[in-house]
C-alpha positions as a printed Julia matrix, in Angstrom:
543×3 Matrix{Float64}:
 20.46  22.24  -51.63
 22.84  19.38  -50.78
 25.76  21.56  -51.85
 24.56  24.41  -49.66
 24.07  22.04  -46.7
 27.61  20.7   -47.16
 29.08  24.21  -47.21
 27.12  25.16  -44.08
 28.33  22.01  -42.28
 31.88  22.77  -43.43
 31.59  26.31  -42.09
 30.66  25.1   -38.59
 33.22  22.27  -38.66
 36.01  24.74  -39.4
 34.77  27.07  -36.64
 34.63  24.26  -34.08
 38.02  22.88  -35.14
 39.59  26.32  -34.73
 38.06  26.88  -31.3
 38.74  23.53  -29.68
 42.47  23.55  -30.46
 43.17  26.85  -28.7
 42.31  27.74  -25.13
 42.33  31.45  -25.98
 40.0   30.85  -28.9
 37.7   28.89  -26.6
 37.65  31.74  -24.08
 36.93  34.23  -26.87
 34.15  32.01  -28.23
 32.51  31.72  -24.8
 32.67  35.5   -24.28
 31.21  36.08  -27.76
 28.42  33.59  -27.04
 27.54  35.32  -23.78
 27.52  38.7   -25.52
 25.27  37.34  -28.28
 22.86  35.9   -25.71
 22.81  39.22  -23.87
 22.06  41.16  -27.08
 19.25  38.76  -27.98
 17.69  38.92  -24.52
 17.87  42.72  -24.51
 16.21  42.85  -27.95
 13.36  40.59  -26.9
 12.87  42.42  -23.61
 12.58  45.75  -25.44
 10.25  44.18  -28.02
  7.95  42.72  -25.36
  7.74  46.1   -23.64
  6.87  47.81  -26.95
  4.38  45.04  -27.72
  2.45  45.77  -24.54
  2.53  49.53  -25.22
  1.68  49.56  -28.94
 -2.08  48.71  -28.82
 -2.69  51.63  -26.42
 -0.46  54.11  -28.25
 -1.91  56.95  -30.29
 -1.05  57.25  -34.04
  1.59  59.9   -33.4
  3.53  57.7   -30.98
  3.28  54.73  -33.32
  4.62  56.9   -36.1
  7.59  57.92  -33.95
  8.33  54.27  -33.17
  8.26  53.48  -36.9
 10.69  56.34  -37.57
 13.11  55.06  -34.93
 12.93  51.49  -36.27
 13.71  52.62  -39.83
 16.65  54.76  -38.74
 17.96  51.95  -36.56
 17.82  49.44  -39.41
 19.51  51.85  -41.83
 22.3   52.6   -39.36
 22.8   48.92  -38.58
 22.93  47.96  -42.27
 25.48  50.66  -43.07
 27.51  49.59  -40.04
 27.56  45.95  -41.21
 28.69  47.05  -44.68
 31.43  49.21  -43.15
 32.64  46.32  -41.0
 32.74  44.08  -44.07
 34.96  46.61  -45.85
 37.54  46.34  -43.08
 38.02  42.69  -44.09
 38.59  43.47  -47.76
 41.5   41.41  -48.99
 41.58  39.16  -45.94
 40.63  36.05  -47.9
 37.88  34.19  -46.06
 38.31  30.5   -45.31
 35.07  29.91  -47.23
 35.87  32.33  -50.04
 34.94  31.33  -53.61
 38.6   30.77  -54.5
 38.72  27.85  -52.04
 36.24  25.87  -54.14
 37.83  26.31  -57.58
 38.99  22.69  -57.82
 35.61  21.12  -56.99
 33.67  22.09  -60.1
 30.64  23.41  -58.2
 28.26  25.38  -60.45
 28.39  29.1   -59.79
 24.76  29.35  -58.72
 25.01  26.54  -56.18
 28.31  27.86  -54.83
 26.97  31.4   -54.47
 23.82  30.17  -52.7
 25.84  27.93  -50.41
 28.21  30.7   -49.4
 25.3   33.07  -48.78
 23.44  30.56  -46.59
 26.68  29.73  -44.74
 26.96  33.42  -43.83
 23.29  33.63  -42.89
 23.55  30.62  -40.57
 26.86  31.72  -39.06
 27.12  33.1   -35.5
 26.61  36.72  -36.54
 23.78  35.87  -38.93
 21.91  33.75  -36.38
 22.35  36.42  -33.69
 20.9   39.05  -36.01
 18.05  36.77  -37.0
 17.08  36.05  -33.38
 17.23  39.76  -32.56
 15.08  40.8   -35.53
 12.54  38.06  -34.84
 11.68  40.2   -31.82
  9.62  42.26  -34.29
  6.95  39.56  -33.96
  6.7   40.35  -30.24
  6.13  44.04  -31.0
  3.18  43.34  -33.31
  1.88  40.17  -31.57
 -1.19  42.01  -30.13
 -1.98  43.75  -33.41
 -3.42  40.67  -35.06
 -2.28  37.45  -36.71
 -1.63  39.15  -40.03
  0.64  41.76  -38.45
  2.56  39.04  -36.58
  3.12  37.03  -39.78
  4.21  40.15  -41.64
  6.6   41.01  -38.79
  8.12  37.55  -39.14
  8.57  38.1   -42.89
 10.01  41.55  -42.23
 12.55  40.14  -39.76
 13.73  37.52  -42.25
 13.96  40.06  -45.07
 15.85  42.58  -42.92
 18.6   40.1   -42.06
 18.76  38.59  -45.55
 18.98  41.98  -47.29
 21.55  43.24  -44.8
 23.78  40.24  -45.47
 23.16  40.33  -49.23
 24.05  44.03  -49.51
 27.23  43.65  -47.48
 28.34  40.64  -49.56
 27.52  42.42  -52.82
 29.54  45.5   -51.84
 32.45  43.32  -50.72
 32.34  41.25  -53.94
 32.28  44.36  -56.13
 35.16  46.04  -54.35
 37.2   42.83  -54.23
 36.79  42.54  -58.0
 37.53  46.19  -58.79
 40.2   46.96  -56.18
 42.96  44.92  -57.79
 45.91  47.24  -57.15
 47.58  47.93  -53.82
 47.16  51.66  -54.37
 43.38  51.49  -54.74
 43.09  49.17  -51.74
 45.2   51.55  -49.64
 42.97  54.45  -50.68
 39.88  52.51  -49.66
 41.44  51.56  -46.31
 42.22  55.22  -45.62
 38.64  56.23  -46.47
 37.19  53.51  -44.24
 39.56  54.53  -41.43
 38.4   58.15  -41.59
 34.74  57.1   -41.59
 35.26  54.82  -38.59
 37.06  57.62  -36.71
 34.25  60.06  -37.42
 31.63  57.55  -36.28
 33.55  56.84  -33.07
 33.73  60.55  -32.32
 30.12  61.26  -33.25
 28.78  60.77  -29.69
 31.29  63.34  -28.41
 30.25  65.8   -31.09
 26.58  65.37  -30.31
 27.11  65.62  -26.56
 28.95  68.91  -27.07
 25.7   70.42  -28.4
 27.01  70.66  -31.93
 23.4   70.49  -32.98
 22.49  73.33  -30.65
 19.44  75.15  -31.91
 18.32  72.22  -34.04
 15.55  69.9   -32.89
 16.91  66.4   -33.46
 14.11  64.04  -32.48
 11.8   61.47  -34.04
  9.41  64.12  -35.35
 12.12  66.11  -37.12
 13.55  62.93  -38.69
 10.2   61.64  -39.94
 10.67  62.9   -43.51
 14.14  61.33  -43.65
 12.81  58.02  -42.32
  9.93  58.07  -44.82
 12.43  58.45  -47.64
 14.75  55.74  -46.3
 11.78  53.4   -45.89
 11.61  53.3   -49.69
 15.18  52.04  -49.95
 16.43  48.49  -49.33
 18.22  49.8   -46.23
 15.09  50.45  -44.19
 12.04  49.11  -46.02
 11.65  45.85  -44.12
 10.56  47.25  -40.75
  7.75  49.28  -42.37
  5.96  46.18  -43.72
  3.9   45.38  -40.56
  2.74  49.0   -40.25
  1.69  49.05  -43.92
 -0.43  45.94  -43.31
 -2.06  47.42  -40.2
 -2.87  50.69  -41.98
 -4.11  48.89  -45.1
 -1.51  50.57  -47.37
 -1.54  47.68  -49.82
  0.34  49.43  -52.63
  3.09  50.52  -50.24
  3.26  46.98  -48.82
  3.53  45.41  -52.28
  6.09  48.0   -53.4
  8.36  47.46  -50.42
  8.09  43.66  -50.68
  8.98  43.81  -54.37
 11.92  46.11  -53.65
 13.34  43.82  -50.97
 13.02  40.72  -53.17
 14.49  42.56  -56.14
 17.43  43.64  -53.97
 18.09  40.03  -52.99
 17.99  38.98  -56.66
 20.25  41.86  -57.73
 22.8   41.11  -55.01
 22.8   37.44  -56.04
 23.42  38.44  -59.67
 26.26  40.77  -58.62
 27.89  37.93  -56.72
 27.53  35.64  -59.76
 29.08  38.21  -62.11
 31.99  38.85  -59.75
 32.54  35.12  -59.24
 32.67  34.45  -62.98
 34.93  37.45  -63.56
 37.36  36.26  -60.91
 37.46  32.77  -62.38
 38.09  34.04  -65.9
 40.78  36.49  -64.81
 42.56  34.43  -62.15
 46.26  35.06  -62.38
 45.79  38.17  -64.52
 44.68  40.53  -61.76
 48.08  41.65  -60.67
 49.0   45.23  -61.16
 50.3   46.01  -64.59
 54.03  46.6   -64.67
 54.93  50.17  -65.45
 57.83  51.21  -67.57
 60.88  52.14  -65.54
 61.63  55.86  -65.56
 64.81  55.9   -63.58
 65.46  55.24  -59.91
 63.19  58.0   -58.6
 64.04  58.95  -55.03
 66.73  56.27  -54.93
 68.48  57.96  -57.84
 69.15  61.02  -55.69
 70.87  59.01  -52.97
 74.45  60.06  -52.2
 75.13  57.65  -49.35
 73.62  54.81  -47.34
 71.43  57.06  -45.2
 69.95  58.77  -48.28
 69.2   55.4   -49.89
 67.54  54.2   -46.69
 65.45  57.39  -46.5
 64.27  56.84  -50.08
 63.33  53.23  -49.32
 61.38  54.17  -46.21
 59.48  56.95  -48.01
 58.59  54.55  -50.83
 57.34  52.02  -48.27
 55.34  54.68  -46.44
 53.55  55.71  -49.65
 52.29  52.13  -50.05
 51.58  51.29  -46.4
 48.0   52.13  -45.4
 48.73  51.0   -41.82
 50.97  54.03  -41.24
 49.21  56.41  -43.61
 45.96  55.98  -41.69
 47.53  57.91  -38.79
 47.63  61.15  -40.78
 43.87  61.44  -41.44
 43.45  61.0   -37.68
 45.26  64.32  -37.17
 42.66  66.11  -39.28
 39.79  64.36  -37.48
 41.26  65.34  -34.09
 41.63  68.92  -35.27
 37.97  69.11  -36.31
 36.82  67.38  -33.11
 38.66  69.72  -30.74
 37.72  72.78  -32.79
 34.07  71.87  -32.21
 34.34  70.67  -28.61
 36.3   73.71  -27.42
 34.79  76.43  -29.6
 33.94  78.31  -26.39
 37.51  77.88  -25.04
 39.64  78.22  -28.18
 43.04  77.88  -26.49
 42.2   74.27  -25.59
 42.2   73.45  -29.32
 45.97  73.0   -28.86
 45.19  69.62  -27.31
 44.66  68.37  -30.87
 48.24  69.0   -32.13
 49.74  67.86  -28.8
 47.85  64.57  -28.91
 48.61  64.24  -32.63
 52.36  64.56  -31.99
 52.17  61.66  -29.53
 50.02  59.47  -31.81
 52.38  59.96  -34.77
 55.19  58.28  -32.85
 53.33  55.04  -32.04
 54.11  53.33  -35.39
 57.73  54.53  -35.18
 58.08  52.71  -31.86
 57.52  49.46  -33.76
 59.05  50.47  -37.1
 61.0   47.23  -37.61
 57.81  45.15  -37.37
 56.23  47.33  -40.08
 59.27  46.68  -42.28
 58.95  42.96  -41.67
 61.33  40.56  -43.37
 62.38  43.31  -45.79
 64.84  44.21  -43.04
 66.91  41.18  -44.11
 68.09  43.12  -47.15
 69.29  45.97  -44.99
 71.17  43.77  -42.52
 72.66  41.64  -45.32
 74.01  44.84  -46.91
 75.89  45.63  -43.71
 73.96  48.74  -42.75
 75.11  50.02  -39.37
 72.75  50.83  -36.55
 73.5   54.55  -36.64
 72.72  54.69  -40.36
 69.45  52.83  -39.79
 68.36  55.1   -36.92
 69.31  58.33  -38.73
 67.47  57.28  -41.88
 64.33  56.5   -39.92
 64.47  59.78  -38.03
 65.01  61.89  -41.13
 62.41  60.08  -43.27
 59.81  60.45  -40.52
 60.54  64.13  -39.97
 60.32  64.81  -43.72
 56.63  63.85  -43.55
 55.62  64.45  -39.93
 57.23  67.82  -39.26
 55.45  69.7   -42.12
 52.16  68.11  -41.06
 52.58  69.22  -37.45
 53.67  72.74  -38.43
 50.67  73.05  -40.74
 48.41  71.73  -37.99
 49.93  74.24  -35.6
 49.32  77.1   -38.03
 45.67  76.07  -38.42
 45.32  75.86  -34.64
 46.93  79.25  -34.3
 44.27  80.72  -36.57
 41.34  78.85  -34.99
 42.36  79.79  -31.47
 42.13  83.49  -32.35
 45.68  84.09  -31.12
 46.7   85.9   -34.32
 45.37  89.11  -32.73
 48.49  89.23  -30.59
 48.97  89.69  -26.87
 49.28  86.98  -24.26
 47.3   84.41  -26.28
 49.8   84.64  -29.15
 52.73  84.04  -26.82
 51.0   81.07  -25.22
 50.13  79.67  -28.67
 53.75  79.91  -29.8
 54.76  78.12  -26.61
 52.25  75.35  -27.34
 53.58  75.03  -30.89
 57.1   74.63  -29.49
 55.84  72.04  -26.98
 54.17  70.15  -29.84
 57.41  70.08  -31.84
 59.33  69.06  -28.71
 56.92  66.18  -28.09
 57.34  65.08  -31.7
 61.14  65.06  -31.38
 61.26  63.41  -27.96
 58.7   60.8   -28.99
 60.79  60.02  -32.04
 63.88  59.64  -29.86
 62.08  57.24  -27.51
 60.8   55.34  -30.56
 64.37  54.68  -31.74
 65.03  52.74  -28.55
 61.68  50.96  -28.4
 61.72  49.85  -32.05
 65.07  48.09  -31.59
 64.32  46.66  -28.15
 60.61  45.81  -27.89
 59.04  44.47  -31.1
 55.43  43.27  -31.28
 53.47  41.9   -34.26
 51.45  44.15  -36.56
 48.8   43.4   -39.21
 49.98  42.66  -42.72
 49.92  45.42  -45.32
 47.13  43.62  -47.22
 44.97  43.24  -44.09
 45.47  46.46  -42.06
 42.31  45.99  -39.95
 43.15  42.48  -38.77
 44.98  41.76  -35.53
 47.51  38.93  -35.03
 46.12  36.49  -32.49
 47.61  36.0   -29.06
 49.45  39.33  -28.86
 46.71  41.64  -27.59
 48.57  42.47  -24.35
 51.74  43.51  -26.18
 49.8   45.48  -28.79
 47.95  47.41  -26.11
 50.6   47.76  -23.38
 53.8   48.57  -25.27
 52.43  51.63  -27.16
 51.09  53.0   -23.87
 54.49  52.42  -22.25
 56.12  54.28  -25.14
 53.76  57.26  -24.75
 54.31  57.31  -20.99
 58.09  57.38  -21.48
 57.77  60.27  -23.94
 55.68  62.28  -21.48
 58.01  61.58  -18.53
 61.03  62.74  -20.54
 59.21  65.97  -21.42
 58.43  66.77  -17.76
 60.99  69.63  -17.64
 59.22  71.32  -20.54
 55.78  70.74  -19.07
 56.9   72.12  -15.7
 58.39  75.26  -17.26
 55.28  75.74  -19.4
 53.04  75.44  -16.33
 55.06  77.95  -14.33
 55.19  80.48  -17.15
 51.69  80.23  -18.68
 49.71  80.58  -15.47
 48.72  84.11  -14.48
 51.37  85.69  -12.34
 53.8   83.02  -13.48
 57.24  82.83  -11.95
 59.01  82.43  -15.31
 59.02  84.5   -18.52
 56.31  83.62  -21.04
 58.84  83.0   -23.82
 60.91  80.46  -21.85
 58.95  77.25  -22.8
 59.92  77.64  -26.47
 63.69  77.08  -26.15
 63.23  74.59  -23.31
 60.79  72.46  -25.35
 63.01  72.45  -28.43
 66.14  71.66  -26.39
 64.3   68.91  -24.48
 63.13  67.32  -27.71
 66.49  67.57  -29.53
 68.49  66.17  -26.6
 66.06  63.23  -26.24
 66.25  62.59  -29.98
 70.06  62.58  -29.95
 70.2   60.2   -26.97
 67.54  57.96  -28.55
 69.49  57.7   -31.82
 72.72  56.89  -29.98
 71.19  54.21  -27.71
 68.97  52.82  -30.45
 71.97  52.43  -32.76
 73.9   50.38  -30.21
 70.87  48.2   -29.42
 70.22  47.61  -33.12
 73.84  46.56  -33.77
 73.8   44.09  -30.87
 70.36  42.59  -31.54
 70.36  42.16  -35.32
 70.13  38.36  -35.2
 67.46  38.39  -32.49
 65.47  41.01  -34.44
 65.48  38.86  -37.58
 64.38  35.77  -35.62
 61.55  37.76  -34.03
 60.36  39.16  -37.37
 60.51  35.7   -38.93
 58.31  34.35  -36.12
 55.82  37.21  -36.46
 55.59  36.81  -40.25
 53.63  33.59  -39.77
 50.97  35.5   -37.81
 50.26  37.7   -40.84
 49.63  34.86  -43.29
């Protein structure tokens, strides 16, 4: 246990050393502490209220409370695992690789790292919150209180053990950049869906279905026999005298802890034995691929950017968002199908956000381009064409799907309005791309590294939040002529012909794109040295 105690002390020493040397880190730590205290107080207040209600509750109400507790624990455990996946590849300060030189036995090291996580800020907050279970069952007898205490400890320990086991397994198996990028895309889609779930539920997507504690009882009973939700059923099993169920759930929780510990040991030994041999296997060269079809500098630059895009999960994650938006608006506005066009319009704006900071996504690889003497116009044209090769087909396909879902294929006024909206979407895509050519050469802000797409460089939160919004605002202001014409023509009794927004939107977008390429080229030529110095400074934030 001395090794574990040393690792725990090291964990808190590193945390304190990081906080005290940065005023922003200190402010963040104080805010996090206040939030943790608030969560703990809210948990105990709710538990005390339930504790006073439980002895007087009838069996049906107690059963509903048990169902809610199981579902809450399952959701929380899955959420913790999902959050852990966003840090895959980040390389923790107390990762096993940091202790290779010290000769610590695998078992002691694994136990020390686990306890360091359990006694960290998040682990202690979760433990204090779950100890509120004792307040719920305090009036149900000493035995129930003791079992609630055991259940609270097991819930937090299993939650942490499962998240670490999943992270260890994926870190061991996901050795190539391609597999990691695929996982990041999957996690991104899941997070998007979860963020939009409240909107879907509030839109009565479950209309006609009774979604309450009674209807979810069978699901909760099943989940209570899994490590995800078994812990909170232990006090109720003791109260009801279900001794076999109590023993079975206790055994399952302890077996889960042992299994997760063994998984961590296996992964730790595998990593030690294969250190240095986990890089992707080199593949035999089969020509120059896209670069082989290059006829000039712009073509070669387009090929390079498309190759980079295929490997960059930070940019690729934008495209699944288009599909999620399409599904969301199709459900929210199923009674007003023409409003589904908000999905493609918003998607066209979102697609241009990474392009407004394209040089930061390239990083220091831009040195090669500048050293080769690439002119600003060649750089801007290559970025425009490479982006349109991918984005334009996606937006046209999204527009076709929207056209079908909106029911406008029947013809009439709805079809004309839908074609106008498709033209507006394309115009927004073009104008946003033109604005991005100016922003990317003029206003650069740091981005996460390709290996850690969910992290955020410290100290640049204002720039990361404000500059993309400024870019979107500029794109919308430039498209005001199109929006004004569309408003005057699409309203009933409009002053302008219904077909007029189509050519206006396309002309608006093309003119903005041409101006953006011209201005962006001149800015890029003048600021090459400043751009390289900025990217060199930001590279240290990604390490």
